[in-house]
Coordinates of N, CA and C and ligand atoms in Angstrom, one line a residue:
X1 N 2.3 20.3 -3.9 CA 2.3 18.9 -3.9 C 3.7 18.4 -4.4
X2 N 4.2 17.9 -3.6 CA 5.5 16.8 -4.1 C 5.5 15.9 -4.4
X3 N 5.5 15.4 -5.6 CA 5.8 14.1 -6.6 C 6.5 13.2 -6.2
X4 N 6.1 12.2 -6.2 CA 6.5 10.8 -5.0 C 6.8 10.1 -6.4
X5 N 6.0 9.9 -7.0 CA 6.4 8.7 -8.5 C 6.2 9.6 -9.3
X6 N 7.2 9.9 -10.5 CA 7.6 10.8 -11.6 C 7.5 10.0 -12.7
X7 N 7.6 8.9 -13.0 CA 7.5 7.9 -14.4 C 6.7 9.1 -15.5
X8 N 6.9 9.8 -16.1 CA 6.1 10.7 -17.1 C 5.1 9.5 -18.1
X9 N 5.4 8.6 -18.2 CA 4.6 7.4 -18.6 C 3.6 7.1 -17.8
X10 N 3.4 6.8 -16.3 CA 2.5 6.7 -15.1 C 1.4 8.4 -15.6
X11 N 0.5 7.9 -15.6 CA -0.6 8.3 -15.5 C -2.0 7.7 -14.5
X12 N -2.1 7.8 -13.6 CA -1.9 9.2 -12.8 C -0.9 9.2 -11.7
X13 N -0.5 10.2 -11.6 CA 0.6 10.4 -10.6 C 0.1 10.6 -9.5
X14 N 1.3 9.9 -8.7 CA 1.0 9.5 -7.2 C 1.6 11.2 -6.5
X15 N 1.5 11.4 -5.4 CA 1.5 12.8 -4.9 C 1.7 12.6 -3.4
X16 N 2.5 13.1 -2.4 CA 2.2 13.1 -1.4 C 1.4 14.2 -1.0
X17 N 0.8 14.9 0.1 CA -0.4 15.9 0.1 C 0.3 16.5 1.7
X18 N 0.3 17.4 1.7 CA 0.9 18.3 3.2 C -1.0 18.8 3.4
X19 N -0.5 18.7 5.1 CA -2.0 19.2 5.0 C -2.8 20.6 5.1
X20 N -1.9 21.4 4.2 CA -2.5 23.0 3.1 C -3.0 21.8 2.0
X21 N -2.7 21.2 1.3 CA -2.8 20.9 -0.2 C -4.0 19.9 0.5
X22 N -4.3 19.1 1.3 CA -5.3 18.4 1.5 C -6.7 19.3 1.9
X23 N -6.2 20.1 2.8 CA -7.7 21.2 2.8 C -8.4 21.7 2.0
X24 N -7.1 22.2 1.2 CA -7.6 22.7 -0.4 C -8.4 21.7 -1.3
X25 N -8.3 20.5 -1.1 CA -8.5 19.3 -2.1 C -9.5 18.4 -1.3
X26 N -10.4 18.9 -0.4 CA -11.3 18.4 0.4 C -12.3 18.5 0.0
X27 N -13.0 18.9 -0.8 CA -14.5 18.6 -1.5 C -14.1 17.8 -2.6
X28 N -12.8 17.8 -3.4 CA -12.8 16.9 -4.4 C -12.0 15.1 -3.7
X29 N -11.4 15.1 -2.3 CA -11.1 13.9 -2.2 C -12.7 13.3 -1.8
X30 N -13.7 14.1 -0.7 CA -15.0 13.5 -0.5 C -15.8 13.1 -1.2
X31 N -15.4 13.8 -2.3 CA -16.4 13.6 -3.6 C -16.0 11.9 -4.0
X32 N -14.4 12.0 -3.9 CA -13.8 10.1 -4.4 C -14.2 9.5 -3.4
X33 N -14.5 9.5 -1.7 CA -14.9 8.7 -0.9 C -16.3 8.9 -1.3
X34 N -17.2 9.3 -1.4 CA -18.7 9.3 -1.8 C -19.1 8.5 -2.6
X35 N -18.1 8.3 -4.3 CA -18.0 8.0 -5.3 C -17.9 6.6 -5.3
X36 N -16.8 6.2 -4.6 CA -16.1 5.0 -4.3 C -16.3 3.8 -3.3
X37 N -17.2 4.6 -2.3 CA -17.8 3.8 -1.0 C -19.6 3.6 -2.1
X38 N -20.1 4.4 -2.7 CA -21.3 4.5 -2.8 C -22.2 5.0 -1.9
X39 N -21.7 5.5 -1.3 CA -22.7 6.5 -0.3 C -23.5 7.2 -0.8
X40 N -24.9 8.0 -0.1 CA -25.4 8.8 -0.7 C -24.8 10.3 -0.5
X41 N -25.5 10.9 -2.1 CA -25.2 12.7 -1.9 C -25.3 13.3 -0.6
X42 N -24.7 14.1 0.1 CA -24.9 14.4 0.6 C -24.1 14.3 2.0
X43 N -23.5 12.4 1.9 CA -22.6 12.0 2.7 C -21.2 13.2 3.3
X44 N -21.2 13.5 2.5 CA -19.6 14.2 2.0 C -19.6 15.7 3.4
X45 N -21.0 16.4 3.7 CA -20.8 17.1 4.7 C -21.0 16.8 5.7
X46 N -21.3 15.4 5.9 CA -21.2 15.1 7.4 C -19.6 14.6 7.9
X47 N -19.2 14.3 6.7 CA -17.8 14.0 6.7 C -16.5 15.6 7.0
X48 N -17.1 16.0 6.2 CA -15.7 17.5 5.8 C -15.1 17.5 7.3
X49 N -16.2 18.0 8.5 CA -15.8 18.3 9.7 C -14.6 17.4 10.1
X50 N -15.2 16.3 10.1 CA -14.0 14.9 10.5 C -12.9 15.0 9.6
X51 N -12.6 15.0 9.2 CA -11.6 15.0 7.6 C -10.5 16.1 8.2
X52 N -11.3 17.0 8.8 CA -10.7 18.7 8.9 C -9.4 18.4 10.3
X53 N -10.9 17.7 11.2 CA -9.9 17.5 12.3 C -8.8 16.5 12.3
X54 N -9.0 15.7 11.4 CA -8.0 14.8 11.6 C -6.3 15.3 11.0
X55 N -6.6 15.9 10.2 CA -5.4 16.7 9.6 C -4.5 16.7 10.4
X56 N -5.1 17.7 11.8 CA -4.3 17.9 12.8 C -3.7 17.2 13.9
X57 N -4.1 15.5 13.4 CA -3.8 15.0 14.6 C -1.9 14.6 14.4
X58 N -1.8 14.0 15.3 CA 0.1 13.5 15.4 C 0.5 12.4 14.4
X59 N 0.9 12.7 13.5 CA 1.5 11.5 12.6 C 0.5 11.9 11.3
X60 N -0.1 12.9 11.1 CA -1.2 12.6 9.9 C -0.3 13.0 8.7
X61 N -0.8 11.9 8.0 CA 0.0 11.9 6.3 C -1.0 11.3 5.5
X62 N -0.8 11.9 4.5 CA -1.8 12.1 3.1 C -1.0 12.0 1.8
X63 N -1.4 11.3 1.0 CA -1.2 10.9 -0.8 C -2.3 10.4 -1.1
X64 N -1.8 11.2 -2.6 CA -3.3 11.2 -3.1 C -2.7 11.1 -4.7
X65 N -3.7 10.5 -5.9 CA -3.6 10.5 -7.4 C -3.9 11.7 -8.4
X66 N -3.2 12.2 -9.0 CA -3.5 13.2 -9.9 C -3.4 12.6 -11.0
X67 N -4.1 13.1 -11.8 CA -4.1 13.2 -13.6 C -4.3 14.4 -13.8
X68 N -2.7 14.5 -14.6 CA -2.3 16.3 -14.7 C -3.2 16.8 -15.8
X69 N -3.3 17.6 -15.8 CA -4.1 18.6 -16.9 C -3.5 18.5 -18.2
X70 N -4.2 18.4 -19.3 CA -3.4 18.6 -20.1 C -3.9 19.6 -21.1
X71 N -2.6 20.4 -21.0 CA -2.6 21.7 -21.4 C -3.5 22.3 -23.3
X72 N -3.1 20.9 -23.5 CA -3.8 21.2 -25.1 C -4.9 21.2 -25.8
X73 N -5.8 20.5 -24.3 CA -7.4 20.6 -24.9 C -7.7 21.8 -24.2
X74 N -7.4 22.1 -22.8 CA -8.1 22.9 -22.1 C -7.1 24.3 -21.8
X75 N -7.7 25.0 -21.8 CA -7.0 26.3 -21.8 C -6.8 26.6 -20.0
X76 N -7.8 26.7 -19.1 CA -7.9 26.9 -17.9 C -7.4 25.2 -17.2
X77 N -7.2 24.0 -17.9 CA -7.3 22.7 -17.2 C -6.4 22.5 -16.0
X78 N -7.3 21.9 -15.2 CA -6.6 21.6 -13.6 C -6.2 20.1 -13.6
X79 N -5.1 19.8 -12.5 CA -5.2 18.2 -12.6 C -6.2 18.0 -11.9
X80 N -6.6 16.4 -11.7 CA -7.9 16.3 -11.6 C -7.6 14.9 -10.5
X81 N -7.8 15.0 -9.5 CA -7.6 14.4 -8.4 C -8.4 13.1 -8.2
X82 N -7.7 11.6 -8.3 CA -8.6 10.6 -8.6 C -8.5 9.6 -7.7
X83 N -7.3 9.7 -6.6 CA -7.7 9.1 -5.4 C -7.1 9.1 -4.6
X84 N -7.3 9.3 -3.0 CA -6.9 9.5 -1.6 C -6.7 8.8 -0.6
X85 N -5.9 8.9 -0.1 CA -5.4 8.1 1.5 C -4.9 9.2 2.5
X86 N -5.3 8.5 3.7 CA -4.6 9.1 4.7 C -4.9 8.7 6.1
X87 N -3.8 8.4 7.0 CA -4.0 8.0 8.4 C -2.8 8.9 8.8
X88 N -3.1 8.2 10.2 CA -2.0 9.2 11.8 C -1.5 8.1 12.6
X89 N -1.2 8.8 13.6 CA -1.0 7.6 14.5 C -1.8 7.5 15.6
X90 N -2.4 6.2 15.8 CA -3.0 6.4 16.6 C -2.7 6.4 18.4
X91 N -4.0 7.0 19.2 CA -3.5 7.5 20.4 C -4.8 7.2 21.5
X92 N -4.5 7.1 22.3 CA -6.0 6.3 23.1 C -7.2 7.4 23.2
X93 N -6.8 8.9 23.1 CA -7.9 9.5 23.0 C -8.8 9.5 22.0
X94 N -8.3 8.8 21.1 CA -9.0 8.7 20.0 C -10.5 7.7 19.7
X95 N -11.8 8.0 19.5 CA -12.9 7.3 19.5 C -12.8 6.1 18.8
X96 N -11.9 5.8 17.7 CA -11.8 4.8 17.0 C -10.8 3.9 17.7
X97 N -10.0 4.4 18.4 CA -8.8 3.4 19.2 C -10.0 2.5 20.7
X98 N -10.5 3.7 21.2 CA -11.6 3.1 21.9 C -12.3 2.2 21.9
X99 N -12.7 2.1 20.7 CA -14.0 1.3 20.5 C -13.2 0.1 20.1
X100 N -12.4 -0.1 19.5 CA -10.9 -1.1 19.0 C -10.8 -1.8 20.7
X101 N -10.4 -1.0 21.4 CA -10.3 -1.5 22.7 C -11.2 -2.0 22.9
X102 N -12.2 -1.5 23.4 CA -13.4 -2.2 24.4 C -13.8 -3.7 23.5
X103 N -13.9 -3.5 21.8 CA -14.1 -4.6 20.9 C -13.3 -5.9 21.7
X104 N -12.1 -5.6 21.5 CA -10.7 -6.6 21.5 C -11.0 -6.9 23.2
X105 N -11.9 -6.5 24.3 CA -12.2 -6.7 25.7 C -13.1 -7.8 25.8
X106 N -13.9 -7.7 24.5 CA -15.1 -8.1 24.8 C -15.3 -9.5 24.0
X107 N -13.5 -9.7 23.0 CA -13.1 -10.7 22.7 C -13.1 -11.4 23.2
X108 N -11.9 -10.9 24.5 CA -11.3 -12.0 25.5 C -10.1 -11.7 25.3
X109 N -9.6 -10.8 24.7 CA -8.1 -10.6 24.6 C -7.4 -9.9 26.4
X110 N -6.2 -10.6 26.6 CA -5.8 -9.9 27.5 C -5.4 -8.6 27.6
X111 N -5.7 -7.8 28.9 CA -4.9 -6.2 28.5 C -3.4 -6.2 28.5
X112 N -2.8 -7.4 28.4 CA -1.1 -6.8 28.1 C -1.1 -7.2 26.3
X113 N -2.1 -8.2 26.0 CA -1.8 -8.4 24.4 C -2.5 -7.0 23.9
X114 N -3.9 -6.7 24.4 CA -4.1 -4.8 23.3 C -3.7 -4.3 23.8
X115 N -2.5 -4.1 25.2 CA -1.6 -2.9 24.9 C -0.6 -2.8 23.7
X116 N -0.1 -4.3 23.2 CA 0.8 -4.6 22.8 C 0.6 -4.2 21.5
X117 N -0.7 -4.4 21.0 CA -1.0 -4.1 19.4 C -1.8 -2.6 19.6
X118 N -2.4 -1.8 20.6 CA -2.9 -0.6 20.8 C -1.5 0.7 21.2
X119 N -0.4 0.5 21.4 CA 0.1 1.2 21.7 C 1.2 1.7 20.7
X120 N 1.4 1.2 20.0 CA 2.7 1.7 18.7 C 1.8 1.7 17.3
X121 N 0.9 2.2 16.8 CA 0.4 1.4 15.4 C -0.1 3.0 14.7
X122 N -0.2 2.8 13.6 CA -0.8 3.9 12.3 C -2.1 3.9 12.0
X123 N -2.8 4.5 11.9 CA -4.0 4.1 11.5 C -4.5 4.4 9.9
X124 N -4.5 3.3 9.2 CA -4.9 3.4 7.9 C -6.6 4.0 8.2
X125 N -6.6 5.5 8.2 CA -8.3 5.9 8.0 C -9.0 5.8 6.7
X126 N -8.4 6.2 5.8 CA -9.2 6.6 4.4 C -8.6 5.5 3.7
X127 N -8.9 5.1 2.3 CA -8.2 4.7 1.3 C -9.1 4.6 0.4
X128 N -9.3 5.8 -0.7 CA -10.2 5.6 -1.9 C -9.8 5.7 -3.3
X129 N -10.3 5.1 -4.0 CA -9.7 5.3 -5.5 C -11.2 5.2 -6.6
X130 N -11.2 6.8 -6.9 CA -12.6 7.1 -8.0 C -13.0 5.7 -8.9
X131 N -14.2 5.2 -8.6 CA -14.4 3.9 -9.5 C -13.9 3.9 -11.4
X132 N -13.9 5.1 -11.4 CA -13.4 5.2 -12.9 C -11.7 4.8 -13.0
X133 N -11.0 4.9 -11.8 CA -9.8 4.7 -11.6 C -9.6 3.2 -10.8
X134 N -10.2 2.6 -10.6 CA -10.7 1.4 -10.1 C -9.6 0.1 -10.3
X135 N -8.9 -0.6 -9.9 CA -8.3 -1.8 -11.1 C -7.0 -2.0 -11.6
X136 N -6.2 -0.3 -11.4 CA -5.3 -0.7 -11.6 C -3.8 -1.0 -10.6
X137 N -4.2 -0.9 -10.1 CA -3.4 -1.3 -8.7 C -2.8 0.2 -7.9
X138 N -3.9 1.4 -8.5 CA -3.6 2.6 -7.7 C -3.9 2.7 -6.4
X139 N -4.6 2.2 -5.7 CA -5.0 1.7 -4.3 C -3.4 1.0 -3.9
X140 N -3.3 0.4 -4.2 CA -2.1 -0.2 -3.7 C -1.0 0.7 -3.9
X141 N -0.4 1.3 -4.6 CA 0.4 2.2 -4.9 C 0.3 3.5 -3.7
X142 N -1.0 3.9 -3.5 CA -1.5 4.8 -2.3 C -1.1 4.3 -0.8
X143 N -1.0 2.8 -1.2 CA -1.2 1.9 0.3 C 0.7 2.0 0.5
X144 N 1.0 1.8 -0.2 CA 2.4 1.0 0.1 C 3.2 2.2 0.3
X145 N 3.2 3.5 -0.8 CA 3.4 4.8 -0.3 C 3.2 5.4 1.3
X146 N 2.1 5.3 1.5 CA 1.5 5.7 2.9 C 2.1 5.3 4.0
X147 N 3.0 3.9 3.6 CA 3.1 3.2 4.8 C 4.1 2.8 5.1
X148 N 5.3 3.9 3.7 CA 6.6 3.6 3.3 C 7.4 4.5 4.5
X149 N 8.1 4.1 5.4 CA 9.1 5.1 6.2 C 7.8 5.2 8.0
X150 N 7.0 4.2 7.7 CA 6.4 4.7 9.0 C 7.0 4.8 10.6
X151 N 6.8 5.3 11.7 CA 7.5 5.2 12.5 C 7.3 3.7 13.7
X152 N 6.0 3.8 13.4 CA 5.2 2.7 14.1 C 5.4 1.5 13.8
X153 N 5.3 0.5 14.7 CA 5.4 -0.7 14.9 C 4.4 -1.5 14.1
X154 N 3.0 -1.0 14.3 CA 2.0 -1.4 13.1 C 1.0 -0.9 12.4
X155 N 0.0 -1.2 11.7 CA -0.9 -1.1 10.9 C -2.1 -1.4 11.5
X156 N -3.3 -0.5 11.5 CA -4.6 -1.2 11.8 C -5.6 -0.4 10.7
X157 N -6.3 -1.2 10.3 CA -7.6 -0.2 9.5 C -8.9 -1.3 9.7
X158 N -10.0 -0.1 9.7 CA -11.3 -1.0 9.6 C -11.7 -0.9 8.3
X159 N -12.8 -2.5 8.2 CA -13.3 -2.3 6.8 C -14.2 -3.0 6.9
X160 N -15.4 -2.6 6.0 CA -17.0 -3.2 6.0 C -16.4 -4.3 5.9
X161 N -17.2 -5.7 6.3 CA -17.6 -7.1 6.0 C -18.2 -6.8 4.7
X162 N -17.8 -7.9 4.0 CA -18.6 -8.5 3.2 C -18.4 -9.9 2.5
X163 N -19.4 -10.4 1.8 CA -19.6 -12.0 1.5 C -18.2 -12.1 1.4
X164 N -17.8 -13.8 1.8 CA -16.7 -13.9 1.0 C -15.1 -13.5 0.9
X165 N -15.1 -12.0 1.5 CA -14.6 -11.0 1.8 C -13.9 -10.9 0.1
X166 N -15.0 -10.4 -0.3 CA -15.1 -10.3 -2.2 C -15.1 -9.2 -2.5
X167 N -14.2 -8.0 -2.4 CA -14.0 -7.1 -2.7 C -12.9 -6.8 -3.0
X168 N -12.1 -5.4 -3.7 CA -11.1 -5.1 -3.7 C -10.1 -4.4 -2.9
X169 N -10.8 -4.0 -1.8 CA -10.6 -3.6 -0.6 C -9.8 -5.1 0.1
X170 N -10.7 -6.2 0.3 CA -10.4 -7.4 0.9 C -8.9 -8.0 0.4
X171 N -9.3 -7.9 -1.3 CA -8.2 -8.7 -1.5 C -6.8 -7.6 -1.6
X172 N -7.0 -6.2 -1.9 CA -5.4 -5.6 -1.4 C -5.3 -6.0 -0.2
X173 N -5.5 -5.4 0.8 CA -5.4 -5.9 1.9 C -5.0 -7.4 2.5
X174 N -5.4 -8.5 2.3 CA -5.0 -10.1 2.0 C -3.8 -9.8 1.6
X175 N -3.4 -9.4 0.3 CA -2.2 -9.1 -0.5 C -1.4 -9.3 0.1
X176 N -1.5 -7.5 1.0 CA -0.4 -7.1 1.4 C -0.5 -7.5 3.1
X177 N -0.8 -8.8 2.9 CA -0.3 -9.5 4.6 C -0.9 -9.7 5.4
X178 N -2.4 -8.2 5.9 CA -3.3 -7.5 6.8 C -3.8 -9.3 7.3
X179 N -4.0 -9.2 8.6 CA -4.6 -10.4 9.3 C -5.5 -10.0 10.0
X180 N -6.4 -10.7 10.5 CA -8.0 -10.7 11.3 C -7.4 -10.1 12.4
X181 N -8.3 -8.6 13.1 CA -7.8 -8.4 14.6 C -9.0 -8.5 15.4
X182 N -10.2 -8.2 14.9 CA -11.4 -8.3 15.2 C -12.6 -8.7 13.7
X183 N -13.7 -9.4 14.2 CA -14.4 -9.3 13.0 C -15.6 -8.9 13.6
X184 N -16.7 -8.8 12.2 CA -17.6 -8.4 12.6 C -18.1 -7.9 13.8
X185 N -17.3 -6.8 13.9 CA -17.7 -5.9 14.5 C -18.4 -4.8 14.5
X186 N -19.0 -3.9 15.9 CA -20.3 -2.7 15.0 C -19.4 -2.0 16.1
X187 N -19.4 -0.7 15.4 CA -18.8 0.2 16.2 C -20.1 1.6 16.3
X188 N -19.8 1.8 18.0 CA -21.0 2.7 18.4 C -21.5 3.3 17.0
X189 N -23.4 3.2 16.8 CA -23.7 4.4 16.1 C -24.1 3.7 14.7
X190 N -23.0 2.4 14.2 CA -23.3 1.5 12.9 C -23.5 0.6 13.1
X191 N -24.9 -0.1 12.7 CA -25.1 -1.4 12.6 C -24.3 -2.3 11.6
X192 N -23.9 -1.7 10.9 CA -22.8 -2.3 10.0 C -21.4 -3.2 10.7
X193 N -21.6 -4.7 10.1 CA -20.2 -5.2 11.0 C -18.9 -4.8 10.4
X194 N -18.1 -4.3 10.6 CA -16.7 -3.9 10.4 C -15.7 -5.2 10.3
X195 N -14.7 -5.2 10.0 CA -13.1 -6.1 10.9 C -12.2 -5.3 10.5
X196 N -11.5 -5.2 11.3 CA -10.5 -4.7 12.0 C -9.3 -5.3 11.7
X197 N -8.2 -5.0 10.4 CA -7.2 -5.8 10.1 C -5.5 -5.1 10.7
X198 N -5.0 -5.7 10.9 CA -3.8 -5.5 11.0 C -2.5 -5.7 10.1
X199 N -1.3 -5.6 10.5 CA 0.4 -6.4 10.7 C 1.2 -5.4 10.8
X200 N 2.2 -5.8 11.1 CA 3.5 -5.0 11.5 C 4.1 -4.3 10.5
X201 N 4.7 -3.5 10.7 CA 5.1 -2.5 10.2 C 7.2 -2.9 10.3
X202 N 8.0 -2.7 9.1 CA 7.3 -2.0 8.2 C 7.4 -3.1 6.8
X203 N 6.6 -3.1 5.9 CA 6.2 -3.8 5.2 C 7.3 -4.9 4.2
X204 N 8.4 -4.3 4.4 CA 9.4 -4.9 3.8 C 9.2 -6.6 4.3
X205 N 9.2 -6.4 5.7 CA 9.5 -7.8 6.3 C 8.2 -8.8 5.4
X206 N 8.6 -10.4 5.8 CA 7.7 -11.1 5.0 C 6.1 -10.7 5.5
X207 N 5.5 -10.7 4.1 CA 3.8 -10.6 4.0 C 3.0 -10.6 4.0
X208 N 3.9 -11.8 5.3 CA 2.7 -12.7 5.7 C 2.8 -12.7 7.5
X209 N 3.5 -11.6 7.8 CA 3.2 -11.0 9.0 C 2.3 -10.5 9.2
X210 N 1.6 -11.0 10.4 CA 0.1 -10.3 10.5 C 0.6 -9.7 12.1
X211 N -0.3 -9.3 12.9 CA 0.2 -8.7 14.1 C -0.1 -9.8 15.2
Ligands
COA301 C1 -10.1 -0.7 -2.3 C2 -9.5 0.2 -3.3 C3 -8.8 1.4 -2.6 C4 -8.4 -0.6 -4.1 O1 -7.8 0.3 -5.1 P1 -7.7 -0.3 -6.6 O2 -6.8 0.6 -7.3 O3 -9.1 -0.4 -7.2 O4 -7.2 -1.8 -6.4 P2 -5.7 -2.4 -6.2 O5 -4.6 -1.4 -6.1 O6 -5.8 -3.4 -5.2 O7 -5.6 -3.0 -7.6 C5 -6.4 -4.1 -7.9 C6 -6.3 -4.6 -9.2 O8 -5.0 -4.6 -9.7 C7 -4.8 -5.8 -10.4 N1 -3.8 -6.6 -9.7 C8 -3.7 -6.9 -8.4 N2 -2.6 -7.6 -8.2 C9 -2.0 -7.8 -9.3 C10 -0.8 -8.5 -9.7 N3 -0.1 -9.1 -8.8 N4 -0.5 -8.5 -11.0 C11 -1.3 -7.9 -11.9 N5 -2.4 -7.2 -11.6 C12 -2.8 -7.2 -10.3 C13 -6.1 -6.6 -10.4 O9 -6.8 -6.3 -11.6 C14 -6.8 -6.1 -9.3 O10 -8.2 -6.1 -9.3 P3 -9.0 -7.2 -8.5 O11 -8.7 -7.0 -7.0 O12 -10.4 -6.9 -8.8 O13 -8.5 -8.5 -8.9 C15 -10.5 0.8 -4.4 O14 -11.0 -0.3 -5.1 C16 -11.7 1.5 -3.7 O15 -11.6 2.7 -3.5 N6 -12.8 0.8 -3.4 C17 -14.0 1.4 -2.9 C18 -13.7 2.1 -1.6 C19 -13.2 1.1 -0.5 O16 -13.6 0.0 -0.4 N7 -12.2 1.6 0.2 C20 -11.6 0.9 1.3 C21 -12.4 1.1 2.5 S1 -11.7 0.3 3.8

């Protein structure tokens, strides 16, 4: 793992993750989506498979939180991995670009405007941070890393609805610029409504660029 933020003060350290060091760290990053989403036990193996393949897709990049071990209580101590991101780029073969499409059809959006936002963009897939780690703006720190140096023109990620959009998921995302690209939406398989946020890449620009 290569050390992205070194502050020896920073606790926990940020990390970027090649994807050997993410394979290796795949029952403890599921364990923080499990943890963090509140899903039930058990969620985590219907996930691994997906997780596994995505590794391999074109553009996949991963950072993730460690809290190093510390050597003087524990004789065997490991760092202890407390939260994870990761997206690619996305590509039309992709099930989630699809359903993004046919969504954004069934809008009313023209097909030269979701070519325009379906053809250059990253996909924010994951973003979790262990509720014990919750609050301090390590989510953000994973986001802004992830999205530092991208090649792509923009950003898309989906995320549950909820009231208000009262969460901390909602409001990083608000934060850092993300605009409405679809809402309540159900994508094949979940009754659950999703939205679908965007903006342009790369984040320096004002943001309050949405796409
Ligand atoms: C969403 C999630 C990744 C955000 O990570 P996080 O580290 O908890 O949150 P952030 O990096 O946004 O930090 C938020 C906290 O930093 C503090 N903060 C934010 N902006 C700040 C500022 N400008 N100055 C000072 N403090 C600030 C606040 O306490 C804020 O908490 P609040 O949003 O409740 O007010 C994390 O909460 C999580 O894993 N949630 C569950 C899973 C989930 O929803 N994942 C996303 C699915 S799409």
């Amino acid at each position: 793992m290569r050390p992205v933020d070194t502050n020896a003060d920073q606790i926990p350290l940020v990390v970027e993750l090649s994807a050997a060091e993410f394979r290796d760290r795949l029952q403890e990053a599921l364990a923080i989506y499990v943890a963090a989403m509140g899903y039930p036990r058990g969620t985590e193996y219907h996930r691994a498979p997906m997780w596994t393949e995505h590794v391999q897709r074109s553009g996949w990049c991963g950072v993730g939180a460690v809290v190093p071990a510390d050597p003087s209580t524990e004789s065997d101590a490991v760092d202890r991995l407390v939260a994870v991101a990761y997206g690619y780029r996305g590509a039309p073969e992709q099930w989630w670009h699809q359903q993004v499409r046919t969504g954004l059809r069934h809008t009313g959006w023209t097909l030269d405007r979701i070519d325009t936002i379906l053809d250059d963009y990253f996909e924010l897939t994951e973003l979790h941070v262990h509720p014990d780690a919750q609050g301090h703006r390590l989510g953000e720190t994973l986001l802004l890393r992830l999205l530092d140096r991208r090649p792509e023109r923009g950003v898309l990620l989906s995320t549950p609805e909820v009231a208000d959009e009262d969460n901390r998921a909602w409001r990083l995302y608000r934060r850092l610029g993300f605009t409405d690209v679809l809402r309540h939406f159900r994508f094949a398989g979940d009754n659950r409504p999703f939205a679908v946020l965007g903006r342009n890449l790369p984040l320096g620009r004002s943001l309050s660029a949405g796409l």
